[in-house]
Amino acid sequence: MLTRDIDAFVCFARGCGGDFGPAVARAAFLVTPEGFAHAEQSAQDNRYMQAQQHFDAEAALRQHRQLHAALATELPVFCFPGRAETPDAVFPNNVFATAPGRLIVGRMRHPVRQREAERSDIRGFFRNVLGYREIDLSTQPHPCELTGALVIDRARGLGYCGLSERCDEAGAQRMHQAFGLRATLMFDLAAGEYHSNVLLAVLAGRAALICAAGFTDPAVPVAIAGLYAPHALMLSDGEQAAFAGNAIALREDSLWMSARAAHALTAASRQQLAAAGFCVREVRLDAVEAGGGSLRCCVAEVF
């Protein structure tokens, strides 16, 4: 099911058990911020990106190494080198994603990011080393920026796809099929928003972080919250601006976000996360966040 019909999606989703697949990844990969710099094309529709003078490539590299070490305490994490000609490559989850036995390569909107999809080393690792089948969406004309645009509940096989310049309906359909999801809800993002994953996080299939102001139709975040109640957190504008919605759970009992995001959490939000069984873990990433994304954007999950 791929639909814009909120009621139909909710009715179907309530009948989906947590038997679709593992709720959390078995490994993850990163791409280092080599050549990390302000990308003018990406800045056209990413209001979170800072001006060039706020980019510090050396600091970004240091923080990224700390991120790698921190995540590796929970699961295997491997890392590919970035390249100067792809200054946004530190956010690989928009370009590469996996489902069991499959590598999915996305179609990026901007040419500067389309170069990332051409990387033979990443494709070759999954194809030749892990034996994954490749589903290449990068050569078709419809933007579909993978798990930037599409937030997935892996346990229940549900997708939440925000439409913007970075993903249209045809792109959403291609991702829905590539991931083999049971159902995907499509919705329009509010003006100025570019990706769903800065507005919504599904945590180990049992909780959700939701930034309601980022959705055009207010009924959408309400419906999503209903599916994850009582563990659905409606984040404040301040929490959203600090990237608290850009979090990821790599184990059943913990979630990761940047230090900036963690420090923005209200006491009520922390209490709700604790009640859902999550320990908040943080890594300082302010230098990386200058690029317009945060911790979850840096992590490509391997299923």
Short mmCIF file of C-alpha atoms in Angstrom, two decimals:
data_model
loop_
_atom_site.label_atom_id
_atom_site.label_comp_id
_atom_site.label_asym_id
_atom_site.label_seq_id
_atom_site.Cartn_x
_atom_site.Cartn_y
_atom_site.Cartn_z
CA MET A 1 0.00 0.00 0.00
CA LEU A 2 1.31 3.41 -1.05
CA THR A 3 -1.12 6.16 -0.16
CA ARG A 4 -1.85 9.70 0.90
CA ASP A 5 -5.01 8.52 2.67
CA ILE A 6 -4.22 8.91 6.37
CA ASP A 7 -7.19 6.90 7.62
CA ALA A 8 -6.54 4.01 5.25
CA PHE A 9 -2.88 3.91 6.21
CA VAL A 10 -3.59 3.99 9.95
CA CYS A 11 -6.21 1.25 9.64
CA PHE A 12 -3.74 -0.95 7.76
CA ALA A 13 -0.79 -0.10 10.01
CA ARG A 14 -2.64 -1.05 13.18
CA GLY A 15 -2.86 -4.58 11.85
CA CYS A 16 0.89 -4.85 11.20
CA GLY A 17 2.84 -6.69 13.84
CA GLY A 18 6.53 -6.32 14.57
CA ASP A 19 7.40 -9.37 12.49
CA PHE A 20 8.52 -7.70 9.26
CA GLY A 21 12.21 -7.58 10.10
CA PRO A 22 14.78 -6.55 12.71
CA ALA A 23 13.90 -3.27 14.41
CA VAL A 24 17.51 -2.09 14.50
CA ALA A 25 20.47 -2.46 12.16
CA ARG A 26 23.14 -5.14 12.45
CA ALA A 27 25.89 -2.74 11.33
CA ALA A 28 26.34 0.78 10.00
CA PHE A 29 28.67 2.70 7.74
CA LEU A 30 29.88 6.29 7.61
CA VAL A 31 31.65 8.50 5.08
CA THR A 32 34.33 10.82 6.43
CA PRO A 33 34.00 14.59 5.88
CA GLU A 34 37.02 14.90 3.59
CA GLY A 35 36.64 18.10 1.57
CA PHE A 36 33.74 19.12 3.81
CA ALA A 37 32.57 22.52 2.62
CA HIS A 38 29.54 24.65 1.86
CA ALA A 39 27.72 23.15 -1.16
CA GLU A 40 25.87 25.92 -2.96
CA GLN A 41 23.48 23.58 -4.76
CA SER A 42 22.41 21.82 -1.57
CA ALA A 43 21.99 25.14 0.20
CA GLN A 44 19.26 26.10 -2.25
CA ASP A 45 16.70 23.95 -0.43
CA ASN A 46 18.33 23.17 2.92
CA ARG A 47 17.56 25.92 5.40
CA TYR A 48 19.56 24.12 8.09
CA MET A 49 22.86 24.60 6.24
CA GLN A 50 25.07 27.35 7.61
CA ALA A 51 27.09 29.91 5.67
CA GLN A 52 30.56 29.09 4.41
CA GLN A 53 32.33 30.94 7.24
CA HIS A 54 30.86 28.52 9.77
CA PHE A 55 32.45 25.44 8.14
CA ASP A 56 35.50 24.02 9.90
CA ALA A 57 36.69 20.93 8.04
CA GLU A 58 39.29 19.94 10.64
CA ALA A 59 36.79 20.14 13.47
CA ALA A 60 34.31 18.13 11.42
CA LEU A 61 36.91 15.40 10.90
CA ARG A 62 37.71 15.25 14.63
CA GLN A 63 34.07 15.06 15.60
CA HIS A 64 33.37 12.44 12.95
CA ARG A 65 36.15 10.22 14.33
CA GLN A 66 34.57 10.56 17.76
CA LEU A 67 31.19 9.61 16.28
CA HIS A 68 32.71 6.51 14.71
CA ALA A 69 34.30 5.43 17.97
CA ALA A 70 31.13 6.09 19.96
CA LEU A 71 28.78 4.19 17.65
CA ALA A 72 31.22 1.29 17.50
CA THR A 73 30.54 0.61 21.18
CA GLU A 74 27.10 -0.63 20.15
CA LEU A 75 27.52 -2.36 16.76
CA PRO A 76 30.07 -2.85 13.96
CA VAL A 77 30.70 0.43 12.16
CA PHE A 78 32.89 0.80 9.07
CA CYS A 79 33.85 3.96 7.26
CA PHE A 80 34.56 5.02 3.68
CA PRO A 81 36.69 8.08 2.89
CA GLY A 82 35.03 11.23 1.65
CA ARG A 83 36.16 13.06 -1.45
CA ALA A 84 36.75 16.74 -2.16
CA GLU A 85 34.39 16.72 -5.13
CA THR A 86 31.50 15.52 -2.91
CA PRO A 87 31.37 17.97 0.02
CA ASP A 88 28.02 16.60 1.31
CA ALA A 89 29.13 12.96 1.36
CA VAL A 90 29.29 12.96 5.17
CA PHE A 91 25.51 12.37 4.96
CA PRO A 92 25.43 9.01 3.09
CA ASN A 93 21.99 7.86 4.25
CA ASN A 94 20.40 9.99 1.53
CA VAL A 95 22.33 8.15 -1.20
CA PHE A 96 22.81 4.58 0.07
CA ALA A 97 20.46 2.40 2.07
CA THR A 98 19.96 -1.30 2.67
CA ALA A 99 17.25 -3.86 3.17
CA PRO A 100 18.13 -7.50 3.91
CA GLY A 101 20.30 -8.66 1.02
CA ARG A 102 19.85 -5.46 -0.99
CA LEU A 103 21.78 -2.22 -1.51
CA ILE A 104 19.57 0.64 -2.70
CA VAL A 105 21.16 3.62 -4.44
CA GLY A 106 19.06 6.79 -4.45
CA ARG A 107 18.43 9.50 -7.01
CA MET A 108 19.67 12.79 -5.59
CA ARG A 109 18.19 16.10 -6.65
CA HIS A 110 21.42 18.09 -7.00
CA PRO A 111 24.31 17.15 -9.33
CA VAL A 112 26.85 17.69 -6.54
CA ARG A 113 25.19 14.86 -4.64
CA GLN A 114 24.51 12.69 -7.68
CA ARG A 115 28.29 12.19 -7.86
CA GLU A 116 28.13 10.30 -4.56
CA ALA A 117 25.90 7.63 -6.11
CA GLU A 118 28.64 6.82 -8.65
CA ARG A 119 31.07 5.49 -6.04
CA SER A 120 32.28 2.10 -7.19
CA ASP A 121 33.96 1.32 -3.87
CA ILE A 122 30.76 1.49 -1.85
CA ARG A 123 28.75 -0.33 -4.49
CA GLY A 124 31.51 -2.92 -4.88
CA PHE A 125 31.76 -3.59 -1.16
CA PHE A 126 28.09 -4.47 -0.90
CA ARG A 127 28.00 -6.38 -4.19
CA ASN A 128 31.29 -8.27 -4.10
CA VAL A 129 32.01 -8.60 -0.38
CA LEU A 130 28.57 -8.88 1.19
CA GLY A 131 26.85 -10.35 -1.86
CA TYR A 132 24.01 -7.83 -1.81
CA ARG A 133 21.79 -7.34 -4.84
CA GLU A 134 21.94 -3.75 -6.09
CA ILE A 135 18.79 -1.74 -6.81
CA ASP A 136 19.94 1.37 -8.64
CA LEU A 137 17.42 4.22 -8.59
CA SER A 138 20.05 6.84 -9.40
CA THR A 139 19.59 6.84 -13.18
CA GLN A 140 15.81 7.36 -13.32
CA PRO A 141 14.50 10.95 -13.36
CA HIS A 142 12.50 11.12 -10.13
CA PRO A 143 14.25 12.36 -6.96
CA CYS A 144 14.16 9.86 -4.11
CA GLU A 145 16.68 10.64 -1.41
CA LEU A 146 16.20 7.37 0.47
CA THR A 147 16.15 7.49 4.27
CA GLY A 148 16.41 11.27 4.22
CA ALA A 149 12.95 11.48 2.63
CA LEU A 150 11.65 8.11 3.85
CA VAL A 151 11.52 7.25 7.56
CA ILE A 152 11.07 3.51 8.01
CA ASP A 153 9.64 1.41 10.81
CA ARG A 154 11.71 -1.67 10.04
CA ALA A 155 9.94 -3.88 12.57
CA ARG A 156 6.51 -3.39 11.02
CA GLY A 157 7.47 -2.64 7.43
CA LEU A 158 5.95 0.84 7.40
CA GLY A 159 7.26 3.93 5.64
CA TYR A 160 6.63 7.63 6.18
CA CYS A 161 7.62 9.60 3.10
CA GLY A 162 7.77 13.39 3.04
CA LEU A 163 7.40 14.94 -0.40
CA SER A 164 9.48 17.96 -1.38
CA GLU A 165 11.98 18.89 -4.07
CA ARG A 166 14.07 15.98 -2.76
CA CYS A 167 11.37 13.31 -3.35
CA ASP A 168 8.27 13.28 -5.57
CA GLU A 169 5.43 10.73 -5.66
CA ALA A 170 7.06 8.63 -8.37
CA GLY A 171 10.26 8.58 -6.34
CA ALA A 172 8.29 7.52 -3.27
CA GLN A 173 6.78 4.65 -5.23
CA ARG A 174 10.21 3.46 -6.34
CA MET A 175 11.52 3.51 -2.76
CA HIS A 176 8.43 1.74 -1.45
CA GLN A 177 9.05 -1.06 -3.93
CA ALA A 178 12.82 -1.17 -3.42
CA PHE A 179 12.50 -1.54 0.35
CA GLY A 180 9.59 -3.97 -0.07
CA LEU A 181 7.49 -2.18 2.53
CA ARG A 182 4.03 -3.24 3.58
CA ALA A 183 2.65 0.30 3.51
CA THR A 184 3.97 3.82 2.97
CA LEU A 185 2.20 7.06 3.86
CA MET A 186 3.06 10.01 1.61
CA PHE A 187 2.61 13.57 2.86
CA ASP A 188 3.78 17.06 1.98
CA LEU A 189 6.48 18.68 4.05
CA ALA A 190 5.95 22.25 5.22
CA ALA A 191 7.50 25.03 3.18
CA GLY A 192 11.22 25.25 3.86
CA GLU A 193 11.60 21.62 4.95
CA TYR A 194 13.64 19.29 2.77
CA HIS A 195 13.78 15.87 4.47
CA SER A 196 11.51 13.86 6.75
CA ASN A 197 14.38 12.59 8.86
CA VAL A 198 14.96 15.97 10.51
CA LEU A 199 11.28 15.95 11.53
CA LEU A 200 10.57 12.34 12.40
CA ALA A 201 12.40 9.38 13.89
CA VAL A 202 10.98 5.93 14.55
CA LEU A 203 12.96 4.33 17.34
CA ALA A 204 13.30 0.53 17.31
CA GLY A 205 9.72 0.24 16.06
CA ARG A 206 8.15 1.25 19.35
CA ALA A 207 8.58 5.01 19.79
CA ALA A 208 8.61 8.14 17.66
CA LEU A 209 10.07 11.63 17.80
CA ILE A 210 7.84 14.04 15.86
CA CYS A 211 8.28 17.70 14.89
CA ALA A 212 4.68 18.56 14.03
CA ALA A 213 5.44 22.01 12.57
CA GLY A 214 7.33 20.40 9.69
CA PHE A 215 4.23 18.79 8.18
CA THR A 216 1.84 20.68 5.88
CA ASP A 217 -1.21 18.73 7.10
CA PRO A 218 -1.40 18.72 10.92
CA ALA A 219 -3.41 15.50 10.79
CA VAL A 220 -0.32 13.57 9.66
CA PRO A 221 1.82 13.97 12.80
CA VAL A 222 -1.26 13.36 14.96
CA ALA A 223 -1.91 10.09 13.13
CA ILE A 224 1.70 8.97 13.41
CA ALA A 225 1.71 9.81 17.12
CA GLY A 226 -1.37 7.66 17.56
CA LEU A 227 0.43 4.65 16.09
CA TYR A 228 3.28 4.93 18.61
CA ALA A 229 1.35 6.04 21.69
CA PRO A 230 2.14 6.20 24.53
CA HIS A 231 5.75 6.57 23.32
CA ALA A 232 5.26 9.37 20.79
CA LEU A 233 7.08 12.60 21.62
CA MET A 234 5.91 15.84 20.05
CA LEU A 235 9.08 17.92 19.99
CA SER A 236 9.09 21.67 20.49
CA ASP A 237 10.31 24.16 17.90
CA GLY A 238 13.51 24.56 19.92
CA GLU A 239 14.13 20.82 20.00
CA GLN A 240 13.51 20.62 16.25
CA ALA A 241 15.91 23.48 15.49
CA ALA A 242 18.61 21.66 17.48
CA PHE A 243 18.13 18.48 15.39
CA ALA A 244 16.49 16.43 18.14
CA GLY A 245 14.26 14.87 15.47
CA ASN A 246 17.35 13.61 13.64
CA ALA A 247 18.03 10.78 16.06
CA ILE A 248 18.57 7.07 15.55
CA ALA A 249 18.26 3.92 17.65
CA LEU A 250 20.97 1.37 16.87
CA ARG A 251 20.04 -0.86 19.81
CA GLU A 252 16.75 -1.62 21.47
CA ASP A 253 17.64 0.32 24.59
CA SER A 254 19.49 3.43 23.44
CA LEU A 255 19.22 6.24 20.94
CA TRP A 256 21.84 8.56 19.52
CA MET A 257 21.63 12.26 18.80
CA SER A 258 24.08 15.13 18.64
CA ALA A 259 25.12 16.87 21.85
CA ARG A 260 23.35 20.00 20.65
CA ALA A 261 20.12 18.03 20.22
CA ALA A 262 20.46 16.22 23.54
CA HIS A 263 21.04 19.45 25.43
CA ALA A 264 17.89 20.92 23.84
CA LEU A 265 15.67 18.11 25.12
CA THR A 266 13.19 19.21 27.74
CA ALA A 267 12.89 17.35 31.00
CA ALA A 268 9.51 16.04 29.83
CA SER A 269 11.04 14.65 26.63
CA ARG A 270 13.79 12.91 28.56
CA GLN A 271 11.22 11.40 30.89
CA GLN A 272 9.18 10.10 27.96
CA LEU A 273 12.24 8.55 26.35
CA ALA A 274 13.19 6.87 29.61
CA ALA A 275 9.65 5.54 29.94
CA ALA A 276 9.99 4.06 26.45
CA GLY A 277 13.15 2.27 27.57
CA PHE A 278 15.75 4.46 25.85
CA CYS A 279 18.97 5.87 27.19
CA VAL A 280 20.00 9.03 25.34
CA ARG A 281 23.57 8.93 24.07
CA GLU A 282 25.22 11.96 22.51
CA VAL A 283 28.22 13.01 20.43
CA ARG A 284 29.32 16.56 19.75
CA LEU A 285 28.69 17.27 16.06
CA ASP A 286 28.25 21.03 15.76
CA ALA A 287 30.95 21.25 13.07
CA VAL A 288 29.25 18.56 11.00
CA GLU A 289 25.83 20.15 11.57
CA ALA A 290 27.02 23.22 9.66
CA GLY A 291 26.33 21.09 6.58
CA GLY A 292 22.60 21.05 7.27
CA GLY A 293 22.22 17.59 8.79
CA SER A 294 22.98 15.86 12.05
CA LEU A 295 23.77 12.47 13.53
CA ARG A 296 21.14 10.33 11.87
CA CYS A 297 22.08 11.78 8.45
CA CYS A 298 25.64 10.54 8.98
CA VAL A 299 24.62 6.92 9.59
CA ALA A 300 23.79 4.49 6.79
CA GLU A 301 22.29 1.40 8.38
CA VAL A 302 23.12 -2.13 7.26
CA PHE A 303 20.34 -4.70 7.54
#
